[in-house]
Amino acid sequence: MDKQRIMKPFTLGRAFGGEALMALLLFAACGDKEKEYDATGTFEATEVTISAEQNGTLLTFAVSEGDSIVAGQEVGLVDTTQTWLKIRQLETTKQVYQSQKPDTEKQIAATREQLAKAQAEQRRYQELVADGAAPSKMLDDATSQVKVLRRQLEAQMSALSTQTSTLESQRSTVDAQVSQLRDQLKKCHIVAPISGAVLEKYAEQGEFVAVGKPLFKVADTRQMFLRAYVTTAQLQHIKVGQPAKVLADYGDGQKKSYEGRVSWISSKSEFTPKTILTDDERADLVYAVKVAVVNDGYAKIGMYGEVKF
């Protein structure tokens, strides 16, 4: 009986021939083949929603869904009439303040001349009193006149300085208001903050918009990310900056390869998303990982992909 058991496999091999045995070995080898990916996920991009920063009517709004725009490109304009009129009004007020600014030197010139004349008289009486040719009372009167004129000059200069400072403060206030309005005027120009593709449009030309109203959404489709989930066992072999191979899955076995780099790893775990498959489907807790890739235009937001670390 034992001899029959030992000979049975050999007899089976002879019965089916060498080809059957080779097929069995290949099947076993395929079963041990390593997976082509470590995790799967979906492609995503940095999305920015641009909102109105001023109230007014959209005079122009040249944006359509699917358009490619570049950072700094002006795509729309909110009515600027009222803001511009306020700026003109404040500029006129500023000119009025400028015209009221006193000419200090001209206004104190007469007092300076009077003081210079009084000082000359004071010196003359000093000489006369020293020679005994004039009474000392005349010198006292001349000295008193000099003191009065000096105080008068100081008072004038102080008053003129205060007036000038007040006007300068008023001008500075106007300048600040003008700068504020010019900033509002600048915000009437709707400018793309990043380069990318327009995903959604929320307003139309001629529509009245208020501050904070979303106008359109743009995504940076040049620099994209594959967001995948890995298990704790995989996490110990992954670090930020590590190169990775990313495959965009078009279905029916059609895939496109990209060179990527791990740009972010979540610092906390989460339960496995139902729509995501990991290398270990039995794992309850996984970590989100982002792999950055330079898109050539073929990868799309929401497309499934695979990553090999």
Tab-separated table of C-alpha atoms in Angstrom:
chain	number	residue	atom	x	y	z
A	1	MET	CA	0.000	0.000	0.000
A	2	ASP	CA	2.783	2.448	0.886
A	3	LYS	CA	4.572	1.629	-2.344
A	4	GLN	CA	1.455	2.419	-4.331
A	5	ARG	CA	1.075	5.815	-2.601
A	6	ILE	CA	4.658	6.733	-3.379
A	7	MET	CA	4.397	5.762	-7.024
A	8	LYS	CA	1.017	7.444	-7.614
A	9	PRO	CA	2.310	10.992	-8.323
A	10	PHE	CA	4.970	9.633	-10.655
A	11	THR	CA	2.349	7.524	-12.423
A	12	LEU	CA	0.055	10.617	-12.687
A	13	GLY	CA	2.852	12.643	-14.236
A	14	ARG	CA	3.518	9.938	-16.774
A	15	ALA	CA	-0.208	9.665	-17.501
A	16	PHE	CA	-0.642	13.360	-18.335
A	17	GLY	CA	2.774	13.872	-19.928
A	18	GLY	CA	5.460	16.523	-19.480
A	19	GLU	CA	3.317	19.360	-20.920
A	20	ALA	CA	0.736	19.076	-18.159
A	21	LEU	CA	3.437	19.154	-15.526
A	22	MET	CA	4.995	22.291	-17.090
A	23	ALA	CA	1.596	24.078	-17.132
A	24	LEU	CA	1.115	23.233	-13.467
A	25	LEU	CA	4.496	24.723	-12.607
A	26	LEU	CA	3.750	27.924	-14.573
A	27	PHE	CA	0.430	28.308	-12.802
A	28	ALA	CA	2.176	28.020	-9.457
A	29	ALA	CA	4.748	30.616	-10.554
A	30	CYS	CA	1.999	33.034	-11.616
A	31	GLY	CA	0.346	32.646	-8.248
A	32	ASP	CA	3.531	33.802	-6.549
A	33	LYS	CA	4.027	36.788	-8.905
A	34	GLU	CA	4.419	40.094	-7.129
A	35	LYS	CA	1.678	42.689	-7.570
A	36	GLU	CA	2.342	45.471	-10.052
A	37	TYR	CA	1.205	48.093	-7.528
A	38	ASP	CA	1.283	48.731	-3.792
A	39	ALA	CA	-1.865	50.839	-3.553
A	40	THR	CA	-4.577	52.410	-5.667
A	41	GLY	CA	-6.334	55.751	-5.473
A	42	THR	CA	-7.666	58.647	-7.489
A	43	PHE	CA	-6.016	61.661	-9.087
A	44	GLU	CA	-6.685	65.083	-7.631
A	45	ALA	CA	-5.381	68.618	-8.150
A	46	THR	CA	-5.078	71.848	-6.201
A	47	GLU	CA	-8.403	73.628	-6.649
A	48	VAL	CA	-9.029	77.317	-5.979
A	49	THR	CA	-12.429	79.017	-5.886
A	50	ILE	CA	-12.253	82.670	-6.932
A	51	SER	CA	-14.871	84.927	-5.332
A	52	ALA	CA	-15.892	88.542	-5.893
A	53	GLU	CA	-13.968	91.034	-3.772
A	54	GLN	CA	-16.185	94.039	-4.594
A	55	ASN	CA	-19.889	94.701	-5.034
A	56	GLY	CA	-21.076	95.616	-8.501
A	57	THR	CA	-22.126	94.491	-11.931
A	58	LEU	CA	-19.887	92.149	-13.906
A	59	LEU	CA	-19.053	94.333	-16.894
A	60	THR	CA	-16.914	91.597	-18.442
A	61	PHE	CA	-16.439	87.944	-17.535
A	62	ALA	CA	-14.585	85.955	-20.199
A	63	VAL	CA	-14.480	82.548	-18.531
A	64	SER	CA	-15.896	79.248	-19.732
A	65	GLU	CA	-15.691	75.802	-18.183
A	66	GLY	CA	-12.751	73.905	-19.613
A	67	ASP	CA	-10.754	77.039	-20.485
A	68	SER	CA	-7.033	77.041	-19.736
A	69	ILE	CA	-5.895	80.206	-17.956
A	70	VAL	CA	-2.557	81.397	-16.609
A	71	ALA	CA	-1.716	82.999	-13.285
A	72	GLY	CA	-2.183	86.772	-13.379
A	73	GLN	CA	-4.550	86.687	-16.360
A	74	GLU	CA	-7.461	89.133	-16.050
A	75	VAL	CA	-10.711	87.314	-16.803
A	76	GLY	CA	-13.350	89.791	-15.657
A	77	LEU	CA	-14.166	93.287	-14.384
A	78	VAL	CA	-16.644	94.539	-11.783
A	79	ASP	CA	-18.093	98.026	-12.362
A	80	THR	CA	-15.561	100.591	-11.060
A	81	THR	CA	-17.516	103.824	-11.629
A	82	GLN	CA	-18.431	104.661	-8.032
A	83	THR	CA	-14.986	103.819	-6.703
A	84	TRP	CA	-13.313	105.975	-9.337
A	85	LEU	CA	-15.611	108.942	-8.570
A	86	LYS	CA	-14.773	108.714	-4.866
A	87	ILE	CA	-11.073	108.795	-5.728
A	88	ARG	CA	-11.579	111.930	-7.857
A	89	GLN	CA	-13.451	113.580	-4.992
A	90	LEU	CA	-10.716	112.826	-2.490
A	91	GLU	CA	-8.006	114.047	-4.870
A	92	THR	CA	-9.834	117.402	-5.048
A	93	THR	CA	-10.046	117.545	-1.255
A	94	LYS	CA	-6.330	116.882	-1.080
A	95	GLN	CA	-5.635	119.829	-3.375
A	96	VAL	CA	-7.754	122.075	-1.114
A	97	TYR	CA	-5.695	121.084	1.915
A	98	GLN	CA	-2.529	121.727	-0.054
A	99	SER	CA	-3.681	125.240	-0.968
A	100	GLN	CA	-4.433	126.014	2.701
A	101	LYS	CA	-0.922	125.145	3.775
A	102	PRO	CA	0.644	128.379	5.112
A	103	ASP	CA	3.881	129.805	3.786
A	104	THR	CA	5.633	130.115	7.121
A	105	GLU	CA	8.581	132.212	5.954
A	106	LYS	CA	6.398	134.809	4.258
A	107	GLN	CA	4.019	135.138	7.219
A	108	ILE	CA	6.775	135.676	9.749
A	109	ALA	CA	8.954	137.865	7.513
A	110	ALA	CA	7.421	141.134	8.800
A	111	THR	CA	7.883	140.122	12.438
A	112	ARG	CA	11.489	139.133	11.726
A	113	GLU	CA	12.151	142.588	10.246
A	114	GLN	CA	10.579	144.300	13.260
A	115	LEU	CA	12.697	142.163	15.586
A	116	ALA	CA	15.873	142.930	13.660
A	117	LYS	CA	15.092	146.656	13.821
A	118	ALA	CA	14.357	146.478	17.576
A	119	GLN	CA	17.644	144.627	18.177
A	120	ALA	CA	19.514	147.328	16.270
A	121	GLU	CA	17.854	150.009	18.441
A	122	GLN	CA	18.769	148.010	21.538
A	123	ARG	CA	22.441	147.938	20.545
A	124	ARG	CA	22.402	151.664	19.769
A	125	TYR	CA	20.920	152.559	23.171
A	126	GLN	CA	23.440	150.273	24.883
A	127	GLU	CA	26.230	152.365	23.351
A	128	LEU	CA	24.508	155.655	24.237
A	129	VAL	CA	23.863	154.597	27.816
A	130	ALA	CA	27.458	153.402	28.127
A	131	ASP	CA	28.640	156.878	26.952
A	132	GLY	CA	26.144	158.617	29.265
A	133	ALA	CA	24.384	160.169	26.296
A	134	ALA	CA	21.001	158.546	26.990
A	135	PRO	CA	19.044	157.513	30.075
A	136	SER	CA	18.953	153.827	31.009
A	137	LYS	CA	15.123	153.832	30.727
A	138	MET	CA	15.435	154.116	26.955
A	139	LEU	CA	17.638	150.995	26.937
A	140	ASP	CA	15.124	149.173	29.141
A	141	ASP	CA	12.301	150.069	26.760
A	142	ALA	CA	14.324	148.867	23.749
A	143	THR	CA	15.191	145.589	25.532
A	144	SER	CA	11.522	145.054	26.430
A	145	GLN	CA	10.512	145.637	22.816
A	146	VAL	CA	13.002	143.006	21.658
A	147	LYS	CA	11.570	140.473	24.136
A	148	VAL	CA	7.993	141.179	23.015
A	149	LEU	CA	8.864	140.755	19.355
A	150	ARG	CA	10.754	137.511	20.046
A	151	ARG	CA	7.722	136.050	21.856
A	152	GLN	CA	5.461	137.232	19.092
A	153	LEU	CA	7.686	135.509	16.526
A	154	GLU	CA	7.720	132.288	18.542
A	155	ALA	CA	3.919	132.364	18.871
A	156	GLN	CA	3.488	132.902	15.142
A	157	MET	CA	5.855	130.063	14.303
A	158	SER	CA	4.087	127.747	16.758
A	159	ALA	CA	0.642	128.597	15.364
A	160	LEU	CA	1.810	128.155	11.787
A	161	SER	CA	3.506	124.864	12.676
A	162	THR	CA	0.288	123.587	14.293
A	163	GLN	CA	-1.739	124.644	11.274
A	164	THR	CA	0.714	122.943	8.933
A	165	SER	CA	0.701	119.743	11.020
A	166	THR	CA	-3.103	119.686	11.044
A	167	LEU	CA	-3.267	120.081	7.280
A	168	GLU	CA	-0.587	117.407	6.808
A	169	SER	CA	-2.581	115.035	9.022
A	170	GLN	CA	-5.702	115.731	6.999
A	171	ARG	CA	-3.774	115.117	3.782
A	172	SER	CA	-2.393	111.863	5.193
A	173	THR	CA	-5.920	110.759	6.036
A	174	VAL	CA	-7.024	111.530	2.487
A	175	ASP	CA	-4.011	109.659	1.101
A	176	ALA	CA	-4.956	106.615	3.188
A	177	GLN	CA	-8.539	106.795	1.912
A	178	VAL	CA	-7.307	107.105	-1.670
A	179	SER	CA	-5.006	104.101	-1.188
A	180	GLN	CA	-7.925	102.129	0.221
A	181	LEU	CA	-10.098	103.032	-2.754
A	182	ARG	CA	-7.319	102.219	-5.209
A	183	ASP	CA	-7.024	98.808	-3.567
A	184	GLN	CA	-10.777	98.358	-4.020
A	185	LEU	CA	-10.377	99.496	-7.629
A	186	LYS	CA	-7.685	96.865	-8.136
A	187	LYS	CA	-9.952	94.190	-6.650
A	188	CYS	CA	-12.597	95.027	-9.252
A	189	HIS	CA	-10.279	93.363	-11.757
A	190	ILE	CA	-10.833	89.600	-11.534
A	191	VAL	CA	-7.463	87.886	-11.930
A	192	ALA	CA	-6.603	84.182	-12.010
A	193	PRO	CA	-4.477	83.309	-8.940
A	194	ILE	CA	-3.010	80.133	-10.461
A	195	SER	CA	-2.543	78.557	-13.856
A	196	GLY	CA	-4.864	75.698	-14.705
A	197	ALA	CA	-8.205	74.661	-16.133
A	198	VAL	CA	-11.571	76.195	-15.255
A	199	LEU	CA	-13.669	73.495	-13.622
A	200	GLU	CA	-16.875	75.359	-12.824
A	201	LYS	CA	-18.419	78.769	-13.503
A	202	TYR	CA	-20.886	80.309	-11.047
A	203	ALA	CA	-21.705	83.739	-12.524
A	204	GLU	CA	-22.405	85.388	-15.881
A	205	GLN	CA	-21.547	88.737	-17.458
A	206	GLY	CA	-24.060	91.442	-16.523
A	207	GLU	CA	-24.917	89.793	-13.211
A	208	PHE	CA	-24.690	91.798	-9.970
A	209	VAL	CA	-22.234	90.193	-7.566
A	210	ALA	CA	-21.594	90.815	-3.888
A	211	VAL	CA	-18.377	90.450	-1.933
A	212	GLY	CA	-17.704	86.776	-1.299
A	213	LYS	CA	-19.859	85.411	-4.113
A	214	PRO	CA	-18.045	82.531	-5.872
A	215	LEU	CA	-17.322	83.321	-9.518
A	216	PHE	CA	-15.454	80.268	-10.800
A	217	LYS	CA	-13.226	77.380	-9.757
A	218	VAL	CA	-9.828	76.644	-11.297
A	219	ALA	CA	-7.565	73.628	-10.774
A	220	ASP	CA	-3.829	73.277	-11.346
A	221	THR	CA	-3.950	70.306	-13.706
A	222	ARG	CA	-0.249	70.538	-14.508
A	223	GLN	CA	0.900	69.444	-11.048
A	224	MET	CA	-1.406	66.637	-9.937
A	225	PHE	CA	-1.466	64.144	-7.089
A	226	LEU	CA	-2.505	60.540	-6.723
A	227	ARG	CA	-4.174	60.139	-3.347
A	228	ALA	CA	-3.807	56.547	-2.202
A	229	TYR	CA	-4.110	54.651	1.081
A	230	VAL	CA	-1.526	52.325	2.578
A	231	THR	CA	-1.498	49.978	5.542
A	232	THR	CA	0.687	50.301	8.597
A	233	ALA	CA	2.919	47.514	7.275
A	234	GLN	CA	3.501	49.458	4.060
A	235	LEU	CA	3.960	52.774	5.854
A	236	GLN	CA	7.301	51.762	7.368
A	237	HIS	CA	8.792	51.582	3.867
A	238	ILE	CA	7.489	54.972	2.649
A	239	LYS	CA	8.797	58.487	3.335
A	240	VAL	CA	8.251	61.983	1.939
A	241	GLY	CA	10.423	62.680	-1.095
A	242	GLN	CA	10.650	59.028	-2.048
A	243	PRO	CA	10.303	58.350	-5.814
A	244	ALA	CA	7.385	56.230	-6.974
A	245	LYS	CA	5.880	54.900	-10.180
A	246	VAL	CA	2.320	56.003	-10.902
A	247	LEU	CA	-0.006	54.380	-13.436
A	248	ALA	CA	-3.102	56.174	-14.700
A	249	ASP	CA	-5.827	53.574	-15.276
A	250	TYR	CA	-7.973	54.185	-18.366
A	251	GLY	CA	-9.825	50.859	-18.069
A	252	ASP	CA	-9.708	47.755	-20.256
A	253	GLY	CA	-6.074	47.306	-19.283
A	254	GLN	CA	-5.062	50.672	-20.768
A	255	LYS	CA	-2.563	52.432	-18.493
A	256	LYS	CA	-0.100	55.294	-18.708
A	257	SER	CA	3.029	55.504	-16.573
A	258	TYR	CA	4.318	58.599	-14.744
A	259	GLU	CA	7.328	59.243	-12.558
A	260	GLY	CA	6.126	60.530	-9.208
A	261	ARG	CA	7.371	61.503	-5.793
A	262	VAL	CA	5.743	61.124	-2.364
A	263	SER	CA	4.793	64.673	-1.342
A	264	TRP	CA	2.665	64.066	1.770
A	265	ILE	CA	1.855	61.361	4.278
A	266	SER	CA	-1.042	61.738	6.680
A	267	SER	CA	-0.033	62.001	10.328
A	268	LYS	CA	-3.089	60.090	11.513
A	269	SER	CA	-4.856	56.925	10.462
A	270	GLU	CA	-8.430	56.565	9.264
A	271	PHE	CA	-10.834	53.784	8.449
A	272	THR	CA	-10.444	52.294	4.990
A	273	PRO	CA	-12.596	54.245	2.491
A	274	LYS	CA	-15.076	51.894	0.836
A	275	THR	CA	-14.049	53.045	-2.636
A	276	ILE	CA	-10.335	52.429	-2.060
A	277	LEU	CA	-8.538	49.084	-2.331
A	278	THR	CA	-5.260	48.585	-0.497
A	279	ASP	CA	-2.662	45.861	-0.647
A	280	ASP	CA	-4.240	44.376	2.471
A	281	GLU	CA	-8.025	44.673	2.164
A	282	ARG	CA	-8.476	43.273	5.647
A	283	ALA	CA	-6.821	46.313	7.218
A	284	ASP	CA	-9.304	48.522	9.049
A	285	LEU	CA	-7.003	51.514	9.509
A	286	VAL	CA	-4.937	53.045	6.715
A	287	TYR	CA	-2.896	56.186	6.075
A	288	ALA	CA	-3.482	58.612	3.219
A	289	VAL	CA	-0.507	59.298	0.957
A	290	LYS	CA	-0.135	61.823	-1.870
A	291	VAL	CA	2.200	61.169	-4.785
A	292	ALA	CA	2.952	64.232	-6.942
A	293	VAL	CA	3.227	63.815	-10.709
A	294	VAL	CA	3.741	66.223	-13.592
A	295	ASN	CA	0.708	65.821	-15.806
A	296	ASP	CA	1.086	65.741	-19.583
A	297	GLY	CA	-2.593	66.443	-20.123
A	298	TYR	CA	-3.809	62.842	-20.103
A	299	ALA	CA	-4.391	62.370	-16.367
A	300	LYS	CA	-7.759	63.735	-15.239
A	301	ILE	CA	-9.190	64.644	-11.843
A	302	GLY	CA	-11.019	61.665	-10.326
A	303	MET	CA	-9.307	59.115	-12.584
A	304	TYR	CA	-8.222	55.888	-10.905
A	305	GLY	CA	-4.547	55.126	-10.637
A	306	GLU	CA	-1.999	52.775	-9.120
A	307	VAL	CA	1.278	53.456	-7.361
A	308	LYS	CA	4.369	51.347	-6.859
A	309	PHE	CA	6.775	52.612	-4.184
